[in-house]
Amino acid sequence: MKKSEGNRRAAIFSKAKQEVKYLAVQELHHKHGWSIQWMCKVLKIARSSYYKWTHRVETSNEIENHELCNLILDYDEMFGHILGYRRMTDWINEFNRVQYNPKRIRRLMKKLGVKSVIRQKSKKYSRSTPEITAENILNRNFFASKPNEKWLTDVTEFKIKGSGKKLYLSAIIDLYDLSIVAYHISDRNNNQLVFDTYHKAITRYPEAKPLFHSDRGFQYTSRVFRKQLEDQGMIQSMSRVGHCIDNGPMEGFWGTIKSEMYYPNEFNTKSELKKAIDVYIDFYNNKRLQKRFKNKTPMMVRTEALGSETPISYSIPTNKKIEAYWSNIREKQMQATVA
């Protein structure tokens, strides 16, 4: 057992209540062969009390909670500690054919000290002078009625700590199902990175002619790239300067992959990081359930839609923070008009 993992477990145990401590000792002893004596010492519980607890008669509710705690710990470890109580509830209910209340899952997660990683804010980078720009045709209308109707794209960077080395990830996301249509990883943030991503997308969907939206990065404003879009019959759309929310769903994906895959882990080599990105995007597309899609994965939604003449319409949930922001702006504008 690694020392860092032992320290993490010890920190979790210290927050747990007595019964949950007993459950943790029992589970980890059976599953990993951890020393009962060592765990009791870390938890500051008497071994005699633990053994007395193991011989008691459990109630049906205790048995059920025990099983739920096992599922929570399994999923928490399986998905790298990225599941909050809502998504934890979704996973437990969907894949175990049960219907547990989120409040119960939250209570048990709190007792176990299990919580999702916290998303960190990304840094902002300056852009070079563009060759050609396009209008913001998308205009924050992120609803799509079918696959390949609207694509968003962008590039983000990942750093190898302590080495100064970087990897750049370029991706294209479909607004209908939020699946990653294509992506490419490179040591350099150049035109070729974006071109390779785009070529992967049209190779996979040669008949696709979506509205193609990006920010005003130098790759997207190049004449060569503009010509490629025109040849494919795509209409180009670009975010306004300084308005990253114009490309909101794409920025949202960057926040998701970094908070769930990048920030919680340390990568010593580019190959380690590249493999982790590959694994995560496969997980995101094929295993990560989304509430908006009624607990389906992006590829489940995409496959269903591509095989149907009338794809299901998935409404976009209201973002209360954004609504409050614009409400505040409108209120200030009205006050200024009156004054």
Short mmCIF file of C-alpha atoms in Angstrom, two decimals:
data_model
loop_
_atom_site.label_atom_id
_atom_site.label_comp_id
_atom_site.label_asym_id
_atom_site.label_seq_id
_atom_site.Cartn_x
_atom_site.Cartn_y
_atom_site.Cartn_z
CA MET A 1 0.00 0.00 0.00
CA LYS A 2 1.44 3.42 -0.95
CA LYS A 3 2.06 5.85 1.90
CA SER A 4 0.03 8.62 0.21
CA GLU A 5 -2.94 6.29 -0.19
CA GLY A 6 -2.64 5.28 3.46
CA ASN A 7 -2.62 8.93 4.52
CA ARG A 8 -5.68 9.62 2.41
CA ARG A 9 -7.56 6.68 3.93
CA ALA A 10 -6.54 7.79 7.41
CA ALA A 11 -7.92 11.28 6.73
CA ILE A 12 -11.20 9.79 5.50
CA PHE A 13 -11.47 7.51 8.50
CA SER A 14 -10.94 10.37 10.96
CA LYS A 15 -14.15 12.02 9.75
CA ALA A 16 -16.27 8.92 9.90
CA LYS A 17 -18.66 7.98 12.66
CA GLN A 18 -18.11 4.90 14.79
CA GLU A 19 -20.30 2.50 12.82
CA VAL A 20 -18.89 3.61 9.51
CA LYS A 21 -15.39 3.10 10.91
CA TYR A 22 -16.30 -0.50 11.71
CA LEU A 23 -17.74 -0.92 8.20
CA ALA A 24 -14.58 0.49 6.65
CA VAL A 25 -12.32 -1.79 8.69
CA GLN A 26 -14.39 -4.83 7.76
CA GLU A 27 -14.55 -3.96 4.05
CA LEU A 28 -10.88 -3.04 3.64
CA HIS A 29 -9.73 -6.10 5.56
CA HIS A 30 -11.78 -8.44 3.36
CA LYS A 31 -11.07 -6.62 0.10
CA HIS A 32 -7.42 -5.60 0.47
CA GLY A 33 -6.17 -7.59 3.44
CA TRP A 34 -5.34 -4.49 5.44
CA SER A 35 -4.34 -5.11 9.05
CA ILE A 36 -7.25 -4.85 11.49
CA GLN A 37 -4.83 -3.91 14.25
CA TRP A 38 -3.36 -1.04 12.18
CA MET A 39 -6.76 0.30 11.11
CA CYS A 40 -8.14 0.20 14.65
CA LYS A 41 -5.08 2.11 15.82
CA VAL A 42 -5.51 4.78 13.13
CA LEU A 43 -9.22 5.07 13.91
CA LYS A 44 -8.63 5.06 17.67
CA ILE A 45 -11.10 2.26 18.29
CA ALA A 46 -10.63 -0.81 20.45
CA ARG A 47 -10.26 -4.10 18.60
CA SER A 48 -12.56 -5.70 21.17
CA SER A 49 -15.27 -3.17 20.26
CA TYR A 50 -14.80 -3.91 16.57
CA TYR A 51 -15.05 -7.68 17.06
CA LYS A 52 -18.12 -7.21 19.26
CA TRP A 53 -19.69 -5.17 16.47
CA THR A 54 -18.94 -7.85 13.85
CA HIS A 55 -20.87 -10.44 15.88
CA ARG A 56 -23.96 -8.32 16.40
CA VAL A 57 -27.23 -8.98 14.52
CA GLU A 58 -27.63 -6.36 11.80
CA THR A 59 -30.98 -4.79 10.97
CA SER A 60 -32.19 -4.84 7.37
CA ASN A 61 -31.49 -1.10 7.09
CA GLU A 62 -27.93 -1.58 8.37
CA ILE A 63 -27.33 -4.34 5.85
CA GLU A 64 -28.60 -2.13 3.04
CA ASN A 65 -26.47 0.81 4.20
CA HIS A 66 -23.47 -1.51 4.35
CA GLU A 67 -24.04 -2.53 0.73
CA LEU A 68 -24.51 1.09 -0.29
CA CYS A 69 -21.27 2.10 1.44
CA ASN A 70 -19.45 -0.61 -0.50
CA LEU A 71 -20.91 0.67 -3.78
CA ILE A 72 -20.01 4.26 -2.92
CA LEU A 73 -16.40 3.36 -2.11
CA ASP A 74 -16.12 1.21 -5.25
CA TYR A 75 -17.49 3.89 -7.59
CA ASP A 76 -15.47 6.62 -5.87
CA GLU A 77 -12.27 4.67 -6.48
CA MET A 78 -13.30 3.50 -9.96
CA PHE A 79 -13.96 7.03 -11.24
CA GLY A 80 -11.04 8.75 -9.54
CA HIS A 81 -13.07 10.62 -6.89
CA ILE A 82 -15.02 12.73 -9.44
CA LEU A 83 -18.59 11.77 -8.46
CA GLY A 84 -20.64 14.15 -6.34
CA TYR A 85 -23.68 12.77 -4.53
CA ARG A 86 -26.06 13.42 -7.44
CA ARG A 87 -23.96 11.59 -10.03
CA MET A 88 -23.13 8.90 -7.46
CA THR A 89 -26.89 8.37 -7.03
CA ASP A 90 -27.33 8.19 -10.82
CA TRP A 91 -24.63 5.52 -11.15
CA ILE A 92 -25.93 3.41 -8.27
CA ASN A 93 -29.53 3.58 -9.45
CA GLU A 94 -28.84 3.11 -13.17
CA PHE A 95 -26.46 0.17 -12.98
CA ASN A 96 -27.96 -1.65 -10.01
CA ARG A 97 -31.62 -1.27 -11.04
CA VAL A 98 -32.55 0.45 -7.77
CA GLN A 99 -34.07 3.79 -6.78
CA TYR A 100 -32.25 5.31 -3.82
CA ASN A 101 -32.91 8.87 -2.70
CA PRO A 102 -30.03 11.32 -3.34
CA LYS A 103 -30.31 12.54 0.26
CA ARG A 104 -29.53 9.07 1.55
CA ILE A 105 -26.50 8.76 -0.73
CA ARG A 106 -25.32 12.21 0.33
CA ARG A 107 -25.63 11.26 4.01
CA LEU A 108 -23.62 8.07 3.55
CA MET A 109 -20.99 9.83 1.44
CA LYS A 110 -20.62 12.46 4.15
CA LYS A 111 -20.11 9.75 6.77
CA LEU A 112 -17.50 8.08 4.57
CA GLY A 113 -15.78 11.38 3.81
CA VAL A 114 -16.30 10.80 0.08
CA LYS A 115 -16.67 13.90 -2.08
CA SER A 116 -15.90 14.92 -5.63
CA VAL A 117 -12.86 16.92 -6.63
CA ILE A 118 -13.30 20.69 -6.88
CA ARG A 119 -13.03 22.32 -10.29
CA GLN A 120 -10.28 24.91 -10.62
CA LYS A 121 -10.52 28.02 -12.73
CA SER A 122 -8.58 27.93 -15.97
CA LYS A 123 -6.08 30.59 -16.99
CA LYS A 124 -6.78 32.99 -19.83
CA TYR A 125 -4.41 33.33 -22.77
CA SER A 126 -3.99 36.13 -25.28
CA ARG A 127 -4.69 35.55 -28.95
CA SER A 128 -2.67 36.60 -31.98
CA THR A 129 -3.89 39.02 -34.64
CA PRO A 130 -6.36 37.15 -36.91
CA GLU A 131 -6.21 36.89 -40.70
CA ILE A 132 -9.95 36.43 -41.25
CA THR A 133 -12.80 36.51 -38.73
CA ALA A 134 -16.40 35.35 -38.94
CA GLU A 135 -19.60 36.60 -37.34
CA ASN A 136 -20.97 35.05 -34.18
CA ILE A 137 -23.72 33.20 -36.04
CA LEU A 138 -24.21 30.69 -33.23
CA ASN A 139 -25.05 33.59 -30.90
CA ARG A 140 -25.13 31.33 -27.81
CA ASN A 141 -27.94 29.21 -29.24
CA PHE A 142 -26.55 25.94 -27.94
CA PHE A 143 -29.62 23.85 -28.78
CA ALA A 144 -29.31 21.34 -31.65
CA SER A 145 -32.15 19.16 -32.93
CA LYS A 146 -29.96 16.40 -34.38
CA PRO A 147 -26.34 15.21 -34.60
CA ASN A 148 -23.89 17.09 -36.85
CA GLU A 149 -26.00 20.24 -36.85
CA LYS A 150 -23.65 22.36 -34.72
CA TRP A 151 -20.04 21.69 -33.81
CA LEU A 152 -17.88 23.63 -31.37
CA THR A 153 -14.10 23.45 -31.19
CA ASP A 154 -11.16 24.80 -29.20
CA VAL A 155 -7.62 24.03 -28.01
CA THR A 156 -6.45 23.75 -24.41
CA GLU A 157 -3.08 23.02 -22.81
CA PHE A 158 -1.88 20.59 -20.15
CA LYS A 159 1.43 21.01 -18.32
CA ILE A 160 3.77 18.37 -16.95
CA LYS A 161 4.56 19.66 -13.47
CA GLY A 162 8.17 20.62 -12.83
CA SER A 163 9.36 19.99 -16.38
CA GLY A 164 8.03 22.92 -18.38
CA LYS A 165 6.72 20.45 -20.97
CA LYS A 166 3.22 20.77 -22.38
CA LEU A 167 0.64 18.89 -24.39
CA TYR A 168 -2.10 20.55 -26.40
CA LEU A 169 -5.54 19.01 -26.88
CA SER A 170 -7.77 20.07 -29.75
CA ALA A 171 -11.34 18.76 -29.73
CA ILE A 172 -14.65 19.10 -31.56
CA ILE A 173 -17.87 18.68 -29.59
CA ASP A 174 -21.36 18.11 -31.06
CA LEU A 175 -24.02 20.31 -29.45
CA TYR A 176 -26.78 17.72 -29.90
CA ASP A 177 -25.33 15.02 -27.65
CA LEU A 178 -22.19 16.76 -26.28
CA SER A 179 -20.05 13.91 -27.61
CA ILE A 180 -16.45 14.48 -28.61
CA VAL A 181 -16.64 13.98 -32.38
CA ALA A 182 -12.88 14.12 -32.85
CA TYR A 183 -9.75 15.15 -30.98
CA HIS A 184 -6.01 15.32 -31.47
CA ILE A 185 -3.09 15.68 -29.04
CA SER A 186 0.18 17.37 -29.97
CA ASP A 187 3.37 18.85 -28.51
CA ARG A 188 2.68 22.04 -30.44
CA ASN A 189 -0.22 24.44 -30.57
CA ASN A 190 -0.13 25.12 -34.29
CA ASN A 191 -2.29 24.98 -37.41
CA GLN A 192 -1.56 21.30 -37.95
CA LEU A 193 -3.10 20.43 -34.57
CA VAL A 194 -6.41 21.99 -35.58
CA PHE A 195 -6.25 20.64 -39.14
CA ASP A 196 -5.66 17.07 -37.89
CA THR A 197 -8.63 17.33 -35.53
CA TYR A 198 -10.86 18.63 -38.31
CA HIS A 199 -9.75 15.93 -40.76
CA LYS A 200 -10.54 13.23 -38.19
CA ALA A 201 -14.05 14.65 -37.82
CA ILE A 202 -14.88 14.80 -41.53
CA THR A 203 -13.30 11.40 -42.12
CA ARG A 204 -15.69 9.99 -39.55
CA TYR A 205 -18.67 12.01 -40.85
CA PRO A 206 -17.90 12.87 -44.52
CA GLU A 207 -21.43 14.13 -45.20
CA ALA A 208 -21.56 16.44 -42.17
CA LYS A 209 -22.09 20.14 -42.87
CA PRO A 210 -22.59 21.64 -39.41
CA LEU A 211 -22.34 25.22 -38.26
CA PHE A 212 -18.71 25.28 -37.12
CA HIS A 213 -18.06 27.54 -34.12
CA SER A 214 -14.77 28.47 -32.46
CA ASP A 215 -13.05 31.35 -30.73
CA ARG A 216 -10.76 33.67 -32.69
CA GLY A 217 -7.61 31.62 -32.22
CA PHE A 218 -5.03 32.03 -34.98
CA GLN A 219 -5.66 28.52 -36.36
CA TYR A 220 -9.36 29.17 -36.97
CA THR A 221 -8.83 32.60 -38.55
CA SER A 222 -6.26 31.32 -41.06
CA ARG A 223 -7.21 31.48 -44.74
CA VAL A 224 -6.27 27.83 -45.21
CA PHE A 225 -8.68 26.63 -42.54
CA ARG A 226 -11.44 28.92 -43.76
CA LYS A 227 -11.03 27.37 -47.24
CA GLN A 228 -11.29 23.83 -45.80
CA LEU A 229 -14.61 24.69 -44.14
CA GLU A 230 -15.95 26.23 -47.33
CA ASP A 231 -14.93 23.19 -49.37
CA GLN A 232 -16.86 20.96 -46.95
CA GLY A 233 -19.92 23.22 -47.15
CA MET A 234 -19.72 24.33 -43.52
CA ILE A 235 -20.61 27.79 -42.24
CA GLN A 236 -18.07 29.32 -39.88
CA SER A 237 -19.04 31.10 -36.67
CA MET A 238 -16.74 32.76 -34.13
CA SER A 239 -17.04 34.02 -30.58
CA ARG A 240 -16.72 37.73 -29.95
CA VAL A 241 -13.46 38.99 -28.51
CA GLY A 242 -13.35 38.51 -24.73
CA HIS A 243 -16.61 36.51 -24.61
CA CYS A 244 -15.58 32.94 -23.76
CA ILE A 245 -19.21 32.18 -22.84
CA ASP A 246 -19.98 32.35 -26.59
CA ASN A 247 -18.23 28.97 -26.72
CA GLY A 248 -19.68 27.88 -23.38
CA PRO A 249 -20.20 24.10 -23.85
CA MET A 250 -16.66 23.72 -25.19
CA GLU A 251 -15.24 25.64 -22.23
CA GLY A 252 -17.42 23.48 -20.01
CA PHE A 253 -15.81 20.33 -21.37
CA TRP A 254 -12.34 21.71 -20.68
CA GLY A 255 -13.39 22.36 -17.10
CA THR A 256 -14.77 18.84 -16.79
CA ILE A 257 -11.74 16.98 -18.14
CA LYS A 258 -9.34 19.06 -16.09
CA SER A 259 -11.26 18.80 -12.83
CA GLU A 260 -11.96 15.08 -13.20
CA MET A 261 -8.78 13.81 -14.86
CA TYR A 262 -5.97 16.37 -14.79
CA TYR A 263 -6.01 18.25 -11.47
CA PRO A 264 -6.49 15.23 -9.14
CA ASN A 265 -3.48 13.38 -10.62
CA GLU A 266 0.22 13.91 -11.22
CA PHE A 267 1.80 13.08 -14.57
CA ASN A 268 5.55 12.67 -14.93
CA THR A 269 5.75 12.11 -18.68
CA LYS A 270 3.91 13.16 -21.80
CA SER A 271 3.05 9.55 -22.57
CA GLU A 272 1.35 9.15 -19.17
CA LEU A 273 -0.69 12.31 -19.72
CA LYS A 274 -1.60 11.41 -23.31
CA LYS A 275 -2.81 7.97 -22.23
CA ALA A 276 -4.89 9.54 -19.43
CA ILE A 277 -6.51 11.95 -21.92
CA ASP A 278 -7.34 9.07 -24.29
CA VAL A 279 -8.84 7.02 -21.45
CA TYR A 280 -10.85 9.95 -20.12
CA ILE A 281 -12.38 10.94 -23.47
CA ASP A 282 -13.44 7.32 -24.01
CA PHE A 283 -14.96 7.36 -20.52
CA TYR A 284 -16.68 10.70 -21.16
CA ASN A 285 -18.20 9.58 -24.46
CA ASN A 286 -19.20 6.04 -23.49
CA LYS A 287 -19.60 5.80 -19.71
CA ARG A 288 -20.23 9.21 -18.16
CA LEU A 289 -23.97 9.56 -17.54
CA GLN A 290 -25.51 12.99 -18.04
CA LYS A 291 -28.63 14.21 -16.25
CA ARG A 292 -29.73 16.30 -19.24
CA PHE A 293 -29.95 13.13 -21.34
CA LYS A 294 -31.94 11.23 -18.70
CA ASN A 295 -28.87 9.39 -17.44
CA LYS A 296 -27.57 8.36 -20.85
CA THR A 297 -24.03 8.78 -22.12
CA PRO A 298 -23.27 11.06 -25.09
CA MET A 299 -22.69 8.06 -27.38
CA MET A 300 -25.93 6.39 -26.26
CA VAL A 301 -27.79 9.56 -27.28
CA ARG A 302 -25.84 9.86 -30.53
CA THR A 303 -26.35 6.25 -31.56
CA GLU A 304 -30.09 6.47 -30.90
CA ALA A 305 -30.40 9.71 -32.88
CA LEU A 306 -28.37 8.54 -35.89
CA GLY A 307 -30.64 5.51 -36.14
CA SER A 308 -33.87 7.49 -35.93
CA GLU A 309 -35.73 9.65 -38.44
CA THR A 310 -36.99 11.85 -35.59
CA PRO A 311 -34.26 12.26 -32.95
CA ILE A 312 -35.35 12.94 -29.39
CA SER A 313 -35.26 16.62 -28.44
CA TYR A 314 -33.27 17.29 -25.26
CA SER A 315 -33.95 20.71 -23.78
CA ILE A 316 -31.10 22.67 -22.23
CA PRO A 317 -31.60 23.19 -18.48
CA THR A 318 -31.61 26.78 -17.29
CA ASN A 319 -28.34 27.96 -15.80
CA LYS A 320 -29.50 29.86 -12.71
CA LYS A 321 -26.18 31.67 -12.26
CA ILE A 322 -26.25 33.00 -15.82
CA GLU A 323 -29.92 33.95 -15.52
CA ALA A 324 -29.20 35.84 -12.30
CA TYR A 325 -26.26 37.59 -13.95
CA TRP A 326 -28.30 38.84 -16.90
CA SER A 327 -31.22 39.76 -14.64
CA ASN A 328 -28.85 41.94 -12.64
CA ILE A 329 -27.54 43.56 -15.84
CA ARG A 330 -31.07 44.31 -17.07
CA GLU A 331 -32.00 45.77 -13.70
CA LYS A 332 -28.99 48.11 -13.77
CA GLN A 333 -29.82 49.16 -17.33
CA MET A 334 -33.38 50.01 -16.30
CA GLN A 335 -32.14 52.00 -13.31
CA ALA A 336 -29.74 53.92 -15.56
CA THR A 337 -32.56 54.69 -18.02
CA VAL A 338 -34.84 55.98 -15.27
CA ALA A 339 -32.06 58.12 -13.83
#
